Amino acid sequence: MTKLIRPSLGTVAVLVTALLGLVPVLAGNPPDMQTDYAARFEPVLVLVPALELPAKSASMVAAAKLGQKEPVALAIVKVVSKVNPSALPPVVGAISRTEPILSGKVAAEASKLQSTLSGSIQLATIASTRCEPVPLSRTPLIG
């Protein structure tokens, strides 16, 4: 007959801790290997002409993976505010048009970085929101 060995509570705790430590690695985003997006995007955005910065920034955010869109967008805003501050409002508008859910965070970060442009940043964010007109056949009749 074989004898069953029961692990002690300490052994189970060590195994659970080890397995939980692997969760970020298995998820593909370990905390110690986080990419510094700003350093990664700065060499690319420095070479882009000012008129093409909004389109390039929006395409970079759109190309990011689902969980990385927010850090990528915020890093792009930081780089653009350092490289070409006057292009920041159109960049914020383009990112907001591409990813509307990020518009508030991107606008807040841009306004924090360039407070003198906060009015233009707000206008760019508002102008980028998509609004569709209601067809006349669906409006209620008054009277």
Short mmCIF file of C-alpha atoms in Angstrom, two decimals:
data_model
loop_
_atom_site.label_atom_id
_atom_site.label_comp_id
_atom_site.label_asym_id
_atom_site.label_seq_id
_atom_site.Cartn_x
_atom_site.Cartn_y
_atom_site.Cartn_z
CA MET A 1 0.00 0.00 0.00
CA THR A 2 1.13 3.49 -0.75
CA LYS A 3 1.17 6.04 1.96
CA LEU A 4 -0.43 9.41 1.18
CA ILE A 5 1.66 12.40 2.12
CA ARG A 6 -0.27 15.45 3.23
CA PRO A 7 1.46 18.75 2.62
CA SER A 8 1.70 21.11 5.54
CA LEU A 9 -0.10 24.43 5.53
CA GLY A 10 3.20 26.23 4.99
CA THR A 11 3.95 24.21 1.86
CA VAL A 12 0.52 25.00 0.42
CA ALA A 13 1.01 28.70 1.17
CA VAL A 14 4.37 28.70 -0.63
CA LEU A 15 2.86 26.98 -3.69
CA VAL A 16 -0.10 29.38 -3.84
CA THR A 17 2.23 32.37 -3.51
CA ALA A 18 4.46 31.04 -6.29
CA LEU A 19 1.49 30.45 -8.59
CA LEU A 20 0.06 33.91 -7.90
CA GLY A 21 3.46 35.41 -8.68
CA LEU A 22 3.27 33.85 -12.14
CA VAL A 23 -0.07 35.47 -12.99
CA PRO A 24 1.45 38.76 -14.29
CA VAL A 25 4.05 36.84 -16.29
CA LEU A 26 1.40 34.64 -17.86
CA ALA A 27 -0.73 37.68 -18.58
CA GLY A 28 2.11 39.09 -20.66
CA ASN A 29 2.63 42.26 -18.65
CA PRO A 30 5.05 41.58 -15.80
CA PRO A 31 5.51 44.55 -13.47
CA ASP A 32 9.30 44.58 -13.69
CA MET A 33 9.28 44.49 -17.51
CA GLN A 34 6.89 47.39 -18.13
CA THR A 35 7.87 49.25 -21.25
CA ASP A 36 8.64 52.93 -20.98
CA TYR A 37 6.36 53.96 -23.80
CA ALA A 38 7.52 57.57 -23.83
CA ALA A 39 11.12 56.56 -24.48
CA ARG A 40 9.96 54.12 -27.12
CA PHE A 41 7.81 56.60 -29.06
CA GLU A 42 9.98 59.71 -28.79
CA PRO A 43 12.45 58.78 -31.59
CA VAL A 44 9.53 58.03 -33.89
CA LEU A 45 7.53 61.18 -33.14
CA VAL A 46 10.54 63.49 -33.39
CA LEU A 47 10.90 62.59 -37.07
CA VAL A 48 7.22 63.13 -37.92
CA PRO A 49 6.37 66.53 -39.48
CA ALA A 50 4.11 68.74 -37.36
CA LEU A 51 1.15 68.48 -39.72
CA GLU A 52 1.28 64.68 -39.63
CA LEU A 53 1.60 64.35 -35.84
CA PRO A 54 -2.16 64.00 -35.15
CA ALA A 55 -2.64 61.24 -37.72
CA LYS A 56 0.51 59.39 -36.69
CA SER A 57 -0.38 59.64 -32.99
CA ALA A 58 -3.91 58.38 -33.56
CA SER A 59 -2.66 55.47 -35.67
CA MET A 60 -0.17 54.50 -32.97
CA VAL A 61 -2.91 54.45 -30.34
CA ALA A 62 -5.21 52.50 -32.65
CA ALA A 63 -2.46 49.94 -33.29
CA ALA A 64 -1.84 49.34 -29.58
CA LYS A 65 -3.25 46.26 -27.90
CA LEU A 66 -6.46 46.64 -25.97
CA GLY A 67 -4.90 46.84 -22.50
CA GLN A 68 -2.11 49.14 -23.65
CA LYS A 69 -4.12 51.85 -25.39
CA GLU A 70 -4.32 54.15 -22.35
CA PRO A 71 -0.60 54.07 -21.43
CA VAL A 72 0.34 54.45 -25.09
CA ALA A 73 -1.97 57.44 -25.52
CA LEU A 74 -0.69 59.13 -22.36
CA ALA A 75 2.92 58.51 -23.38
CA ILE A 76 2.28 60.00 -26.83
CA VAL A 77 0.74 63.09 -25.20
CA LYS A 78 3.82 63.45 -22.98
CA VAL A 79 6.20 63.13 -25.92
CA VAL A 80 4.25 65.57 -28.11
CA SER A 81 4.06 68.12 -25.29
CA LYS A 82 7.84 67.96 -25.05
CA VAL A 83 8.68 67.76 -28.76
CA ASN A 84 6.06 70.09 -30.28
CA PRO A 85 3.67 71.69 -27.75
CA SER A 86 1.72 73.62 -30.39
CA ALA A 87 0.66 70.34 -32.01
CA LEU A 88 -0.80 69.04 -28.75
CA PRO A 89 -4.46 70.14 -29.26
CA PRO A 90 -4.81 68.46 -32.69
CA VAL A 91 -3.07 65.35 -31.36
CA VAL A 92 -5.50 65.19 -28.42
CA GLY A 93 -8.41 65.63 -30.82
CA ALA A 94 -7.15 62.88 -33.12
CA ILE A 95 -6.61 60.45 -30.25
CA SER A 96 -10.04 61.31 -28.85
CA ARG A 97 -11.64 60.67 -32.23
CA THR A 98 -9.88 57.32 -32.53
CA GLU A 99 -10.51 56.18 -28.93
CA PRO A 100 -13.39 58.22 -27.49
CA ILE A 101 -13.24 56.43 -24.15
CA LEU A 102 -9.76 57.87 -23.54
CA SER A 103 -10.65 61.46 -24.41
CA GLY A 104 -11.07 62.61 -20.81
CA LYS A 105 -7.80 61.14 -19.57
CA VAL A 106 -5.85 62.31 -22.59
CA ALA A 107 -7.27 65.85 -22.35
CA ALA A 108 -6.57 66.02 -18.61
CA GLU A 109 -2.99 64.86 -19.07
CA ALA A 110 -2.41 67.29 -21.93
CA SER A 111 -3.90 70.19 -19.93
CA LYS A 112 -1.70 69.28 -16.99
CA LEU A 113 1.42 69.24 -19.15
CA GLN A 114 0.61 72.41 -21.13
CA SER A 115 -1.71 74.53 -19.00
CA THR A 116 -1.47 77.48 -21.39
CA LEU A 117 -3.09 75.37 -24.11
CA SER A 118 -5.89 73.97 -21.93
CA GLY A 119 -8.61 75.97 -23.73
CA SER A 120 -7.49 74.72 -27.13
CA ILE A 121 -7.20 71.18 -25.79
CA GLN A 122 -10.76 71.32 -24.47
CA LEU A 123 -12.04 72.62 -27.81
CA ALA A 124 -10.19 69.89 -29.69
CA THR A 125 -11.67 67.25 -27.40
CA ILE A 126 -15.19 68.62 -27.79
CA ALA A 127 -14.84 68.96 -31.55
CA SER A 128 -13.65 65.38 -31.88
CA THR A 129 -16.74 63.84 -30.30
CA ARG A 130 -18.98 62.16 -32.78
CA CYS A 131 -22.55 63.30 -32.78
CA GLU A 132 -25.05 61.93 -35.21
CA PRO A 133 -28.14 63.93 -36.13
CA VAL A 134 -31.48 62.42 -35.25
CA PRO A 135 -33.54 61.75 -38.37
CA LEU A 136 -36.71 63.84 -38.61
CA SER A 137 -38.86 60.74 -38.78
CA ARG A 138 -37.85 59.84 -35.23
CA THR A 139 -38.44 63.21 -33.60
CA PRO A 140 -41.66 63.48 -31.63
CA LEU A 141 -44.30 65.83 -32.94
CA ILE A 142 -45.22 68.70 -30.67
CA GLY A 143 -48.75 69.78 -30.58
#
